[in-house]
mmCIF file of C-alpha atoms in Angstrom:
data_model
loop_
_atom_site.group_PDB
_atom_site.id
_atom_site.type_symbol
_atom_site.label_atom_id
_atom_site.label_comp_id
_atom_site.label_asym_id
_atom_site.label_seq_id
_atom_site.Cartn_x
_atom_site.Cartn_y
_atom_site.Cartn_z
ATOM 1 C CA UNK A 1 5.424 20.576 13.384
ATOM 2 C CA UNK A 2 2.439 18.452 14.486
ATOM 3 C CA UNK A 3 2.344 19.852 17.961
ATOM 4 C CA UNK A 4 2.407 23.331 16.415
ATOM 5 C CA UNK A 5 -0.679 22.483 14.432
ATOM 6 C CA UNK A 6 0.864 22.326 10.993
ATOM 7 C CA UNK A 7 -0.396 20.077 8.204
ATOM 8 C CA UNK A 8 2.521 17.871 7.240
ATOM 9 C CA UNK A 9 3.542 15.893 4.127
ATOM 10 C CA UNK A 10 5.841 13.004 5.087
ATOM 11 C CA UNK A 11 7.510 11.935 1.886
ATOM 12 C CA UNK A 12 10.642 10.398 0.422
ATOM 13 C CA UNK A 13 11.864 7.379 -1.603
ATOM 14 C CA UNK A 14 11.037 3.801 -0.840
ATOM 15 C CA UNK A 15 12.799 2.355 2.143
ATOM 16 C CA UNK A 16 13.419 5.649 3.990
ATOM 17 C CA UNK A 17 11.216 4.750 6.926
ATOM 18 C CA UNK A 18 8.036 6.771 6.353
ATOM 19 C CA UNK A 19 5.838 4.075 7.765
ATOM 20 C CA UNK A 20 8.153 3.379 10.684
ATOM 21 C CA UNK A 21 8.401 7.020 11.640
ATOM 22 C CA UNK A 22 4.613 7.355 11.450
ATOM 23 C CA UNK A 23 4.110 4.333 13.694
ATOM 24 C CA UNK A 24 6.542 5.605 16.222
ATOM 25 C CA UNK A 25 5.120 9.059 16.426
ATOM 26 C CA UNK A 26 1.320 8.582 16.207
ATOM 27 C CA UNK A 27 -0.771 6.830 18.866
ATOM 28 C CA UNK A 28 -3.388 4.803 16.927
ATOM 29 C CA UNK A 29 -5.526 4.358 19.979
ATOM 30 C CA UNK A 30 -6.043 8.102 20.538
ATOM 31 C CA UNK A 31 -9.753 8.620 19.783
ATOM 32 C CA UNK A 32 -9.085 12.049 18.309
ATOM 33 C CA UNK A 33 -6.654 10.615 15.756
ATOM 34 C CA UNK A 34 -7.975 9.001 12.594
ATOM 35 C CA UNK A 35 -5.775 6.498 10.656
ATOM 36 C CA UNK A 36 -6.785 6.389 6.960
ATOM 37 C CA UNK A 37 -5.345 5.552 3.563
ATOM 38 C CA UNK A 38 -6.146 6.040 -0.099
ATOM 39 C CA UNK A 39 -6.699 2.355 -0.843
ATOM 40 C CA UNK A 40 -7.920 -0.789 0.970
ATOM 41 C CA UNK A 41 -4.514 -2.489 0.898
ATOM 42 C CA UNK A 42 -2.784 0.581 2.354
ATOM 43 C CA UNK A 43 -5.505 0.972 4.984
ATOM 44 C CA UNK A 44 -4.972 -2.604 6.224
ATOM 45 C CA UNK A 45 -1.216 -2.073 6.302
ATOM 46 C CA UNK A 46 -1.553 0.979 8.593
ATOM 47 C CA UNK A 47 -4.349 -0.539 10.750
ATOM 48 C CA UNK A 48 -6.947 2.069 9.623
ATOM 49 C CA UNK A 49 -9.726 2.680 7.156
ATOM 50 C CA UNK A 50 -10.002 4.022 3.689
ATOM 51 C CA UNK A 51 -10.622 7.784 3.582
ATOM 52 C CA UNK A 52 -13.871 6.960 1.762
ATOM 53 C CA UNK A 53 -15.263 4.672 4.447
ATOM 54 C CA UNK A 54 -14.003 6.742 7.353
ATOM 55 C CA UNK A 55 -15.616 9.933 6.106
ATOM 56 C CA UNK A 56 -18.874 8.323 4.953
ATOM 57 C CA UNK A 57 -18.455 9.755 1.441
ATOM 58 C CA UNK A 58 -18.640 6.299 -0.076
ATOM 59 C CA UNK A 59 -17.130 6.510 -3.611
ATOM 60 C CA UNK A 60 -17.264 10.306 -3.727
ATOM 61 C CA UNK A 61 -18.018 12.269 -6.911
ATOM 62 C CA UNK A 62 -16.507 11.122 -10.178
ATOM 63 C CA UNK A 63 -14.504 13.376 -12.512
ATOM 64 C CA UNK A 64 -16.869 15.804 -14.108
ATOM 65 C CA UNK A 65 -19.618 15.270 -11.487
ATOM 66 C CA UNK A 66 -20.723 18.379 -9.614
ATOM 67 C CA UNK A 67 -19.350 17.957 -5.999
ATOM 68 C CA UNK A 68 -21.983 20.258 -4.562
ATOM 69 C CA UNK A 69 -24.774 18.111 -5.981
ATOM 70 C CA UNK A 70 -23.109 14.981 -4.545
ATOM 71 C CA UNK A 71 -22.732 16.738 -1.202
ATOM 72 C CA UNK A 72 -26.381 17.617 -1.008
ATOM 73 C CA UNK A 73 -27.347 13.963 -1.722
ATOM 74 C CA UNK A 74 -24.839 12.662 0.812
ATOM 75 C CA UNK A 75 -26.106 14.970 3.579
ATOM 76 C CA UNK A 76 -29.601 13.605 3.015
ATOM 77 C CA UNK A 77 -28.439 10.002 3.102
ATOM 78 C CA UNK A 78 -29.759 8.207 6.173
ATOM 79 C CA UNK A 79 -27.587 5.125 6.027
ATOM 80 C CA UNK A 80 -25.733 4.367 9.211
ATOM 81 C CA UNK A 81 -22.331 4.174 7.435
ATOM 82 C CA UNK A 82 -22.783 7.714 6.073
ATOM 83 C CA UNK A 83 -24.073 9.212 9.408
ATOM 84 C CA UNK A 84 -21.229 7.521 11.321
ATOM 85 C CA UNK A 85 -18.702 8.914 8.892
ATOM 86 C CA UNK A 86 -20.066 12.470 9.356
ATOM 87 C CA UNK A 87 -19.847 12.038 13.127
ATOM 88 C CA UNK A 88 -16.236 10.973 12.799
ATOM 89 C CA UNK A 89 -15.492 14.138 10.790
ATOM 90 C CA UNK A 90 -17.052 16.266 13.551
ATOM 91 C CA UNK A 91 -14.976 14.727 16.362
ATOM 92 C CA UNK A 92 -11.598 14.348 14.574
ATOM 93 C CA UNK A 93 -8.639 16.523 15.459
ATOM 94 C CA UNK A 94 -5.802 14.832 13.561
ATOM 95 C CA UNK A 95 -6.105 12.656 10.434
ATOM 96 C CA UNK A 96 -3.346 10.484 8.907
ATOM 97 C CA UNK A 97 -3.711 9.959 5.163
ATOM 98 C CA UNK A 98 -1.326 7.225 3.982
ATOM 99 C CA UNK A 99 -0.260 6.451 0.321
ATOM 100 C CA UNK A 100 -1.474 9.940 -0.708
ATOM 101 C CA UNK A 101 0.024 9.561 -4.168
ATOM 102 C CA UNK A 102 -2.795 7.176 -5.112
ATOM 103 C CA UNK A 103 -5.540 9.488 -3.862
ATOM 104 C CA UNK A 104 -7.379 11.201 -6.773
ATOM 105 C CA UNK A 105 -7.472 14.992 -6.599
ATOM 106 C CA UNK A 106 -11.221 14.802 -7.105
ATOM 107 C CA UNK A 107 -11.516 12.838 -3.850
ATOM 108 C CA UNK A 108 -9.251 15.131 -1.879
ATOM 109 C CA UNK A 109 -11.085 18.229 -3.082
ATOM 110 C CA UNK A 110 -14.463 16.706 -2.144
ATOM 111 C CA UNK A 111 -13.165 15.584 1.284
ATOM 112 C CA UNK A 112 -12.052 19.171 1.932
ATOM 113 C CA UNK A 113 -15.499 20.489 0.961
ATOM 114 C CA UNK A 114 -17.234 17.843 3.057
ATOM 115 C CA UNK A 115 -15.177 18.596 6.161
ATOM 116 C CA UNK A 116 -15.665 22.362 5.856
ATOM 117 C CA UNK A 117 -19.432 21.904 5.470
ATOM 118 C CA UNK A 118 -19.996 19.282 8.223
ATOM 119 C CA UNK A 119 -17.740 21.161 10.738
ATOM 120 C CA UNK A 120 -19.084 24.524 9.661
ATOM 121 C CA UNK A 121 -15.529 25.848 9.495
ATOM 122 C CA UNK A 122 -13.925 27.593 6.464
ATOM 123 C CA UNK A 123 -10.441 26.447 7.318
ATOM 124 C CA UNK A 124 -8.827 23.772 5.132
ATOM 125 C CA UNK A 125 -10.366 20.394 5.856
ATOM 126 C CA UNK A 126 -12.672 22.183 8.351
ATOM 127 C CA UNK A 127 -9.825 22.624 10.740
ATOM 128 C CA UNK A 128 -8.811 18.959 10.875
ATOM 129 C CA UNK A 129 -5.007 18.647 10.983
ATOM 130 C CA UNK A 130 -3.627 16.402 8.210
ATOM 131 C CA UNK A 131 -0.534 14.246 8.124
ATOM 132 C CA UNK A 132 -0.221 12.939 4.512
ATOM 133 C CA UNK A 133 2.425 10.283 3.778
ATOM 134 C CA UNK A 134 3.611 8.761 0.560
ATOM 135 C CA UNK A 135 5.786 9.252 -2.477
ATOM 136 C CA UNK A 136 4.391 10.967 -5.564
ATOM 137 C CA UNK A 137 6.987 9.201 -7.675
ATOM 138 C CA UNK A 138 5.536 5.782 -6.802
ATOM 139 C CA UNK A 139 2.059 4.573 -7.759
ATOM 140 C CA UNK A 140 -0.278 7.288 -9.152
ATOM 141 C CA UNK A 141 -4.073 7.593 -8.823
ATOM 142 C CA UNK A 142 -5.926 4.993 -10.859
ATOM 143 C CA UNK A 143 -7.353 6.237 -14.211
ATOM 144 C CA UNK A 144 -9.805 4.468 -16.436
ATOM 145 C CA UNK A 145 -8.942 6.329 -19.598
ATOM 146 C CA UNK A 146 -5.294 6.323 -20.628
ATOM 147 C CA UNK A 147 -5.882 9.479 -22.660
ATOM 148 C CA UNK A 148 -6.689 11.491 -19.523
ATOM 149 C CA UNK A 149 -4.116 13.201 -17.396
ATOM 150 C CA UNK A 150 -3.529 11.669 -13.878
ATOM 151 C CA UNK A 151 -5.790 13.268 -11.268
ATOM 152 C CA UNK A 152 -3.040 14.184 -8.772
ATOM 153 C CA UNK A 153 -4.075 15.413 -5.391
ATOM 154 C CA UNK A 154 -1.252 18.032 -5.273
ATOM 155 C CA UNK A 155 -2.776 19.841 -8.241
ATOM 156 C CA UNK A 156 -5.939 20.733 -6.360
ATOM 157 C CA UNK A 157 -6.821 24.022 -4.627
ATOM 158 C CA UNK A 158 -7.440 22.066 -1.419
ATOM 159 C CA UNK A 159 -3.808 20.833 -1.378
ATOM 160 C CA UNK A 160 -2.446 24.319 -1.924
ATOM 161 C CA UNK A 161 -4.635 25.869 0.736
ATOM 162 C CA UNK A 162 -3.634 23.168 3.238
ATOM 163 C CA UNK A 163 -0.083 24.572 3.138
ATOM 164 C CA UNK A 164 1.707 21.332 3.932
ATOM 165 C CA UNK A 165 5.048 21.541 5.683
ATOM 166 C CA UNK A 166 7.234 18.907 3.938
ATOM 167 C CA UNK A 167 9.430 16.394 5.713
ATOM 168 C CA UNK A 168 11.458 14.762 2.932
ATOM 169 C CA UNK A 169 13.245 11.708 4.172
ATOM 170 C CA UNK A 170 16.335 10.858 2.116
ATOM 171 C CA UNK A 171 18.393 8.279 4.014
ATOM 172 C CA UNK A 172 17.563 4.826 2.594
ATOM 173 C CA UNK A 173 17.472 2.084 5.256
ATOM 174 C CA UNK A 174 16.214 -0.835 3.135
ATOM 175 C CA UNK A 175 19.330 -1.074 0.918
ATOM 176 C CA UNK A 176 22.747 -1.012 2.550
ATOM 177 C CA UNK A 177 24.673 -1.057 -0.748
ATOM 178 C CA UNK A 178 25.260 2.568 -1.594
ATOM 179 C CA UNK A 179 25.674 2.023 -5.320
ATOM 180 C CA UNK A 180 22.373 0.142 -5.464
ATOM 181 C CA UNK A 181 20.635 2.805 -3.336
ATOM 182 C CA UNK A 182 21.959 5.497 -5.639
ATOM 183 C CA UNK A 183 20.822 3.662 -8.731
ATOM 184 C CA UNK A 184 17.321 3.331 -7.236
ATOM 185 C CA UNK A 185 17.293 7.034 -6.438
ATOM 186 C CA UNK A 186 18.135 7.866 -10.016
ATOM 187 C CA UNK A 187 15.605 5.292 -11.261
ATOM 188 C CA UNK A 188 12.887 7.010 -9.195
ATOM 189 C CA UNK A 189 13.663 10.358 -10.825
ATOM 190 C CA UNK A 190 13.829 8.770 -14.326
ATOM 191 C CA UNK A 191 17.366 9.803 -15.121
ATOM 192 C CA UNK A 192 19.860 6.928 -14.883
ATOM 193 C CA UNK A 193 23.566 7.658 -15.108
ATOM 194 C CA UNK A 194 25.539 5.205 -17.348
ATOM 195 C CA UNK A 195 27.024 3.666 -14.225
ATOM 196 C CA UNK A 196 23.681 3.092 -12.594
ATOM 197 C CA UNK A 197 22.111 1.814 -15.784
ATOM 198 C CA UNK A 198 24.975 -0.661 -16.213
ATOM 199 C CA UNK A 199 24.591 -1.766 -12.564
ATOM 200 C CA UNK A 200 20.909 -2.529 -12.921
ATOM 201 C CA UNK A 201 21.262 -4.031 -16.398
ATOM 202 C CA UNK A 202 23.686 -6.522 -14.969
ATOM 203 C CA UNK A 203 20.814 -8.011 -12.900
ATOM 204 C CA UNK A 204 18.948 -9.219 -16.020
ATOM 205 C CA UNK A 205 18.595 -12.905 -15.285
ATOM 206 C CA UNK A 206 17.480 -15.533 -17.820
ATOM 207 C CA UNK A 207 17.037 -18.477 -15.457
ATOM 208 C CA UNK A 208 16.610 -17.450 -11.744
ATOM 209 C CA UNK A 209 16.330 -20.001 -8.961
ATOM 210 C CA UNK A 210 12.895 -21.606 -9.203
ATOM 211 C CA UNK A 211 11.811 -20.424 -5.716
ATOM 212 C CA UNK A 212 12.664 -16.708 -6.285
ATOM 213 C CA UNK A 213 9.526 -14.719 -5.716
ATOM 214 C CA UNK A 214 8.182 -13.136 -8.941
ATOM 215 C CA UNK A 215 6.589 -9.695 -9.157
ATOM 216 C CA UNK A 216 4.072 -9.170 -11.980
ATOM 217 C CA UNK A 217 1.992 -6.242 -13.070
ATOM 218 C CA UNK A 218 -1.248 -8.126 -13.363
ATOM 219 C CA UNK A 219 -3.136 -10.448 -11.024
ATOM 220 C CA UNK A 220 -3.837 -12.976 -13.797
ATOM 221 C CA UNK A 221 -0.066 -13.478 -14.182
ATOM 222 C CA UNK A 222 0.276 -13.999 -10.442
ATOM 223 C CA UNK A 223 -2.482 -16.614 -10.194
ATOM 224 C CA UNK A 224 -1.158 -18.520 -13.192
ATOM 225 C CA UNK A 225 2.395 -18.811 -11.887
ATOM 226 C CA UNK A 226 1.331 -19.687 -8.245
ATOM 227 C CA UNK A 227 -1.140 -22.336 -9.466
ATOM 228 C CA UNK A 228 1.511 -23.793 -11.866
ATOM 229 C CA UNK A 229 4.177 -24.056 -9.206
ATOM 230 C CA UNK A 230 1.793 -25.662 -6.745
ATOM 231 C CA UNK A 231 0.774 -28.344 -9.224
ATOM 232 C CA UNK A 232 4.439 -29.191 -9.720
ATOM 233 C CA UNK A 233 4.625 -30.515 -6.121
ATOM 234 C CA UNK A 234 3.729 -34.202 -5.894
ATOM 235 C CA UNK A 235 2.039 -34.090 -2.531
ATOM 236 C CA UNK A 236 -1.438 -33.942 -1.103
ATOM 237 C CA UNK A 237 -2.858 -30.425 -0.826
ATOM 238 C CA UNK A 238 -4.531 -28.989 2.235
ATOM 239 C CA UNK A 239 -7.246 -26.326 1.805
ATOM 240 C CA UNK A 240 -7.665 -23.936 4.737
ATOM 241 C CA UNK A 241 -10.723 -21.721 4.609
ATOM 242 C CA UNK A 242 -10.763 -18.417 6.518
ATOM 243 C CA UNK A 243 -13.319 -17.907 9.274
ATOM 244 C CA UNK A 244 -15.231 -14.700 8.856
ATOM 245 C CA UNK A 245 -17.753 -13.000 11.140
ATOM 246 C CA UNK A 246 -19.546 -9.695 11.005
ATOM 247 C CA UNK A 247 -21.282 -7.436 8.463
ATOM 248 C CA UNK A 248 -21.084 -8.796 4.960
ATOM 249 C CA UNK A 249 -19.710 -5.625 3.351
ATOM 250 C CA UNK A 250 -16.876 -5.494 5.825
ATOM 251 C CA UNK A 251 -16.035 -9.115 5.234
ATOM 252 C CA UNK A 252 -16.009 -8.418 1.470
ATOM 253 C CA UNK A 253 -13.546 -5.522 2.011
ATOM 254 C CA UNK A 254 -11.223 -7.767 4.081
ATOM 255 C CA UNK A 255 -11.357 -10.610 1.535
ATOM 256 C CA UNK A 256 -10.521 -8.230 -1.296
ATOM 257 C CA UNK A 257 -7.729 -6.303 0.232
ATOM 258 C CA UNK A 258 -5.814 -8.593 2.628
ATOM 259 C CA UNK A 259 -2.578 -10.206 1.320
ATOM 260 C CA UNK A 260 -3.818 -13.477 2.843
ATOM 261 C CA UNK A 261 -6.357 -15.361 0.673
ATOM 262 C CA UNK A 262 -9.715 -16.449 1.895
ATOM 263 C CA UNK A 263 -8.974 -19.995 0.510
ATOM 264 C CA UNK A 264 -5.431 -20.932 1.288
ATOM 265 C CA UNK A 265 -4.149 -24.021 -0.607
ATOM 266 C CA UNK A 266 -0.908 -25.473 0.780
ATOM 267 C CA UNK A 267 1.279 -28.530 0.210
ATOM 268 C CA UNK A 268 4.485 -29.654 1.854
ATOM 269 C CA UNK A 269 7.223 -27.972 -0.167
ATOM 270 C CA UNK A 270 5.124 -24.907 -1.036
ATOM 271 C CA UNK A 271 6.846 -21.553 -0.960
ATOM 272 C CA UNK A 272 4.994 -19.185 1.287
ATOM 273 C CA UNK A 273 5.253 -15.574 2.607
ATOM 274 C CA UNK A 274 4.196 -14.304 6.035
ATOM 275 C CA UNK A 275 1.570 -11.530 5.816
ATOM 276 C CA UNK A 276 1.842 -9.967 9.327
ATOM 277 C CA UNK A 277 4.509 -8.888 11.699
ATOM 278 C CA UNK A 278 4.841 -11.350 14.667
ATOM 279 C CA UNK A 279 8.471 -10.938 15.828
ATOM 280 C CA UNK A 280 7.773 -12.811 19.111
ATOM 281 C CA UNK A 281 6.871 -15.850 17.013
ATOM 282 C CA UNK A 282 9.889 -15.439 14.730
ATOM 283 C CA UNK A 283 8.489 -13.962 11.523
ATOM 284 C CA UNK A 284 7.908 -10.615 9.838
ATOM 285 C CA UNK A 285 5.631 -9.376 7.018
ATOM 286 C CA UNK A 286 7.258 -10.259 3.720
ATOM 287 C CA UNK A 287 9.446 -13.033 5.147
ATOM 288 C CA UNK A 288 9.396 -16.292 3.124
ATOM 289 C CA UNK A 289 9.807 -19.914 3.971
ATOM 290 C CA UNK A 290 8.900 -23.465 2.901
ATOM 291 C CA UNK A 291 5.905 -25.455 4.204
ATOM 292 C CA UNK A 292 7.029 -28.665 5.882
ATOM 293 C CA UNK A 293 3.717 -29.941 7.227
ATOM 294 C CA UNK A 294 0.039 -28.878 7.010
ATOM 295 C CA UNK A 295 -2.663 -29.425 9.544
ATOM 296 C CA UNK A 296 -6.363 -28.525 9.528
ATOM 297 C CA UNK A 297 -5.648 -25.021 10.839
ATOM 298 C CA UNK A 298 -1.867 -25.005 11.292
ATOM 299 C CA UNK A 299 1.269 -25.209 9.224
ATOM 300 C CA UNK A 300 4.930 -25.758 9.927
ATOM 301 C CA UNK A 301 7.134 -23.448 7.929
ATOM 302 C CA UNK A 302 10.893 -23.728 7.678
ATOM 303 C CA UNK A 303 12.670 -20.369 7.581
ATOM 304 C CA UNK A 304 16.426 -20.831 7.188
ATOM 305 C CA UNK A 305 17.136 -23.318 10.008
ATOM 306 C CA UNK A 306 14.202 -22.375 12.192
ATOM 307 C CA UNK A 307 10.921 -24.265 12.103
ATOM 308 C CA UNK A 308 7.922 -21.994 12.878
ATOM 309 C CA UNK A 309 4.536 -23.316 13.934
ATOM 310 C CA UNK A 310 1.989 -21.023 12.247
ATOM 311 C CA UNK A 311 -1.436 -20.662 13.850
ATOM 312 C CA UNK A 312 -4.508 -18.545 12.777
ATOM 313 C CA UNK A 313 -4.332 -14.775 13.039
ATOM 314 C CA UNK A 314 -7.328 -12.504 13.339
ATOM 315 C CA UNK A 315 -7.672 -9.372 11.281
ATOM 316 C CA UNK A 316 -10.416 -6.851 12.214
ATOM 317 C CA UNK A 317 -12.111 -4.491 9.836
ATOM 318 C CA UNK A 318 -11.859 -1.649 12.407
ATOM 319 C CA UNK A 319 -9.345 -2.273 15.185
ATOM 320 C CA UNK A 320 -11.175 0.172 17.420
ATOM 321 C CA UNK A 321 -14.617 -1.415 16.987
ATOM 322 C CA UNK A 322 -14.996 -4.818 18.672
ATOM 323 C CA UNK A 323 -18.273 -5.359 16.745
ATOM 324 C CA UNK A 324 -16.703 -4.929 13.257
ATOM 325 C CA UNK A 325 -16.028 -7.885 10.964
ATOM 326 C CA UNK A 326 -13.146 -10.316 11.528
ATOM 327 C CA UNK A 327 -11.168 -12.518 9.154
ATOM 328 C CA UNK A 328 -9.228 -15.386 10.745
ATOM 329 C CA UNK A 329 -6.701 -17.317 8.675
ATOM 330 C CA UNK A 330 -3.136 -18.524 8.758
ATOM 331 C CA UNK A 331 -1.033 -15.411 8.047
ATOM 332 C CA UNK A 332 0.411 -16.877 4.865
ATOM 333 C CA UNK A 333 0.143 -16.691 1.110
ATOM 334 C CA UNK A 334 1.828 -18.535 -1.704
ATOM 335 C CA UNK A 335 5.082 -16.694 -2.432
ATOM 336 C CA UNK A 336 6.195 -17.825 -5.886
ATOM 337 C CA UNK A 337 4.619 -14.581 -7.204
ATOM 338 C CA UNK A 338 2.553 -11.481 -6.294
ATOM 339 C CA UNK A 339 1.417 -8.284 -7.894
ATOM 340 C CA UNK A 340 3.517 -5.103 -7.664
ATOM 341 C CA UNK A 341 0.457 -3.284 -6.254
ATOM 342 C CA UNK A 342 0.201 -5.684 -3.344
ATOM 343 C CA UNK A 343 3.992 -5.716 -2.814
ATOM 344 C CA UNK A 344 4.008 -1.952 -2.050
ATOM 345 C CA UNK A 345 5.290 -1.537 1.491
ATOM 346 C CA UNK A 346 7.034 -4.879 1.610
ATOM 347 C CA UNK A 347 10.736 -5.573 1.882
ATOM 348 C CA UNK A 348 11.902 -8.644 -0.021
ATOM 349 C CA UNK A 349 15.285 -10.461 0.208
ATOM 350 C CA UNK A 350 15.095 -11.364 -3.534
ATOM 351 C CA UNK A 351 12.682 -11.060 -6.433
ATOM 352 C CA UNK A 352 12.378 -11.842 -10.097
ATOM 353 C CA UNK A 353 10.683 -8.815 -11.650
ATOM 354 C CA UNK A 354 8.777 -8.666 -14.874
ATOM 355 C CA UNK A 355 7.532 -5.156 -15.699
ATOM 356 C CA UNK A 356 7.284 -5.514 -19.444
ATOM 357 C CA UNK A 357 3.554 -4.857 -19.130
ATOM 358 C CA UNK A 358 3.969 -1.844 -16.857
ATOM 359 C CA UNK A 359 1.700 1.025 -17.878
ATOM 360 C CA UNK A 360 1.868 3.400 -14.890
ATOM 361 C CA UNK A 361 4.585 5.858 -13.887
ATOM 362 C CA UNK A 362 6.541 4.648 -10.853
ATOM 363 C CA UNK A 363 5.336 1.064 -11.207
ATOM 364 C CA UNK A 364 8.740 -0.330 -12.194
ATOM 365 C CA UNK A 365 10.477 1.706 -9.465
ATOM 366 C CA UNK A 366 8.047 0.348 -6.793
ATOM 367 C CA UNK A 367 8.918 -3.231 -7.885
ATOM 368 C CA UNK A 368 12.692 -2.816 -8.045
ATOM 369 C CA UNK A 369 12.896 -0.907 -4.713
ATOM 370 C CA UNK A 370 11.257 -3.787 -2.791
ATOM 371 C CA UNK A 371 14.513 -5.741 -2.917
ATOM 372 C CA UNK A 372 16.956 -5.352 -0.103
ATOM 373 C CA UNK A 373 20.221 -6.079 -2.028
ATOM 374 C CA UNK A 374 21.560 -6.018 -5.562
ATOM 375 C CA UNK A 375 22.389 -9.707 -5.360
ATOM 376 C CA UNK A 376 18.692 -10.381 -4.618
ATOM 377 C CA UNK A 377 17.450 -8.396 -7.632
ATOM 378 C CA UNK A 378 16.672 -10.374 -10.866
ATOM 379 C CA UNK A 379 15.120 -8.630 -13.878
ATOM 380 C CA UNK A 380 13.221 -10.441 -16.620
ATOM 381 C CA UNK A 381 14.506 -7.974 -19.159
ATOM 382 C CA UNK A 382 16.105 -4.514 -19.367
ATOM 383 C CA UNK A 383 13.748 -1.538 -19.483
ATOM 384 C CA UNK A 384 13.007 0.133 -22.794
ATOM 385 C CA UNK A 385 12.544 3.327 -20.801
ATOM 386 C CA UNK A 386 11.948 4.635 -17.273
ATOM 387 C CA UNK A 387 8.373 5.957 -16.994
ATOM 388 C CA UNK A 388 8.094 8.849 -14.556
ATOM 389 C CA UNK A 389 5.329 11.385 -14.116
ATOM 390 C CA UNK A 390 6.496 14.817 -15.192
ATOM 391 C CA UNK A 391 3.866 16.336 -13.003
ATOM 392 C CA UNK A 392 5.209 14.504 -10.002
ATOM 393 C CA UNK A 393 8.761 15.528 -10.823
ATOM 394 C CA UNK A 394 7.729 19.130 -11.079
ATOM 395 C CA UNK A 395 5.920 18.837 -7.726
ATOM 396 C CA UNK A 396 9.123 17.868 -6.006
ATOM 397 C CA UNK A 397 11.151 20.444 -7.747
ATOM 398 C CA UNK A 398 8.745 23.156 -6.584
ATOM 399 C CA UNK A 399 8.951 22.145 -2.898
ATOM 400 C CA UNK A 400 11.094 24.305 -0.599
ATOM 401 C CA UNK A 401 14.105 22.598 0.872
ATOM 402 C CA UNK A 402 13.144 20.343 3.800
ATOM 403 C CA UNK A 403 14.716 21.073 7.156
ATOM 404 C CA UNK A 404 14.601 17.379 8.036
ATOM 405 C CA UNK A 405 16.474 15.075 5.675
ATOM 406 C CA UNK A 406 17.358 11.926 7.751
#
């Protein structure tokens, strides 16, 4: 489909291999290919940029703001970041847009207008070929007013005119237990059978093991639990500060969106999670272990029976630009808890999940589907209801059958 020039939507439930397929099929070093995402966290995960920064649109017009007025102001803007973004639009042939479910329709519509204008081409997105990836039944676009409808990208004229060919992956690779995978599939759609509901309800756990990672809806809950668990360890703490170089705004982006904190506080006995894939060194993103020893810029982490010597890792704001900002730190974070938002894309061996404060459709599904096995799933309480976007459900019902299902 890509070689035939089609715009493609690569979608499917959590754990079906969307990111893996994308990595295997797209050459990130091809200068004509742009790797972008809807959010900073997603952009770092795919080794690219946010669609806002890549295109130079900055924040883009808000809901209710005239996009043509915003466009006129943008085209007059002399800032280097804006001019460079417009140049990228002119030279791009293929653009990957990851986690498209979280991209507001207002932003997608403006990006379409911007590309058509800059490239002086009336075709959708000015003739740039788009590969959009994500699951509309996971996290939705952020909204500031709960009384407003979600600003879904698929409800825009730009989406319709792009005429995406859909590849709907259905085979779940993350969970081998078929009953668990089926329950997650029903949970995603918001319609649990009695058998699936009973299966998931059986995982309500009052007192999980103390070191089981916890997933919360809010960052304040995450910080409180991690800080509390660290203070429970009677050992000297080691503070490791990240080294940063480059433009300040790029450093700020990395500090805000990386899973790894700028100020990493460790103690022997601390539960930690690796935040990058380094299979040659024996660890993967999302893998957990226990700190045995801390140095000034190193840590020894026990994973099962293997002791791993962890050294600093360098993240770069733009992997293609050697002059862009860098963030160098041990690829670790405290693993007693993390937010559901930052857990998206991870695979966890076990987790204790508290979604009592979930307010977004798909949020509970994202959390529960991170866990590889039913035995590793622990729920704080049973759900009073499964919150699913009716607009997203209707979107999937309206799609023609995919010719590719594995």
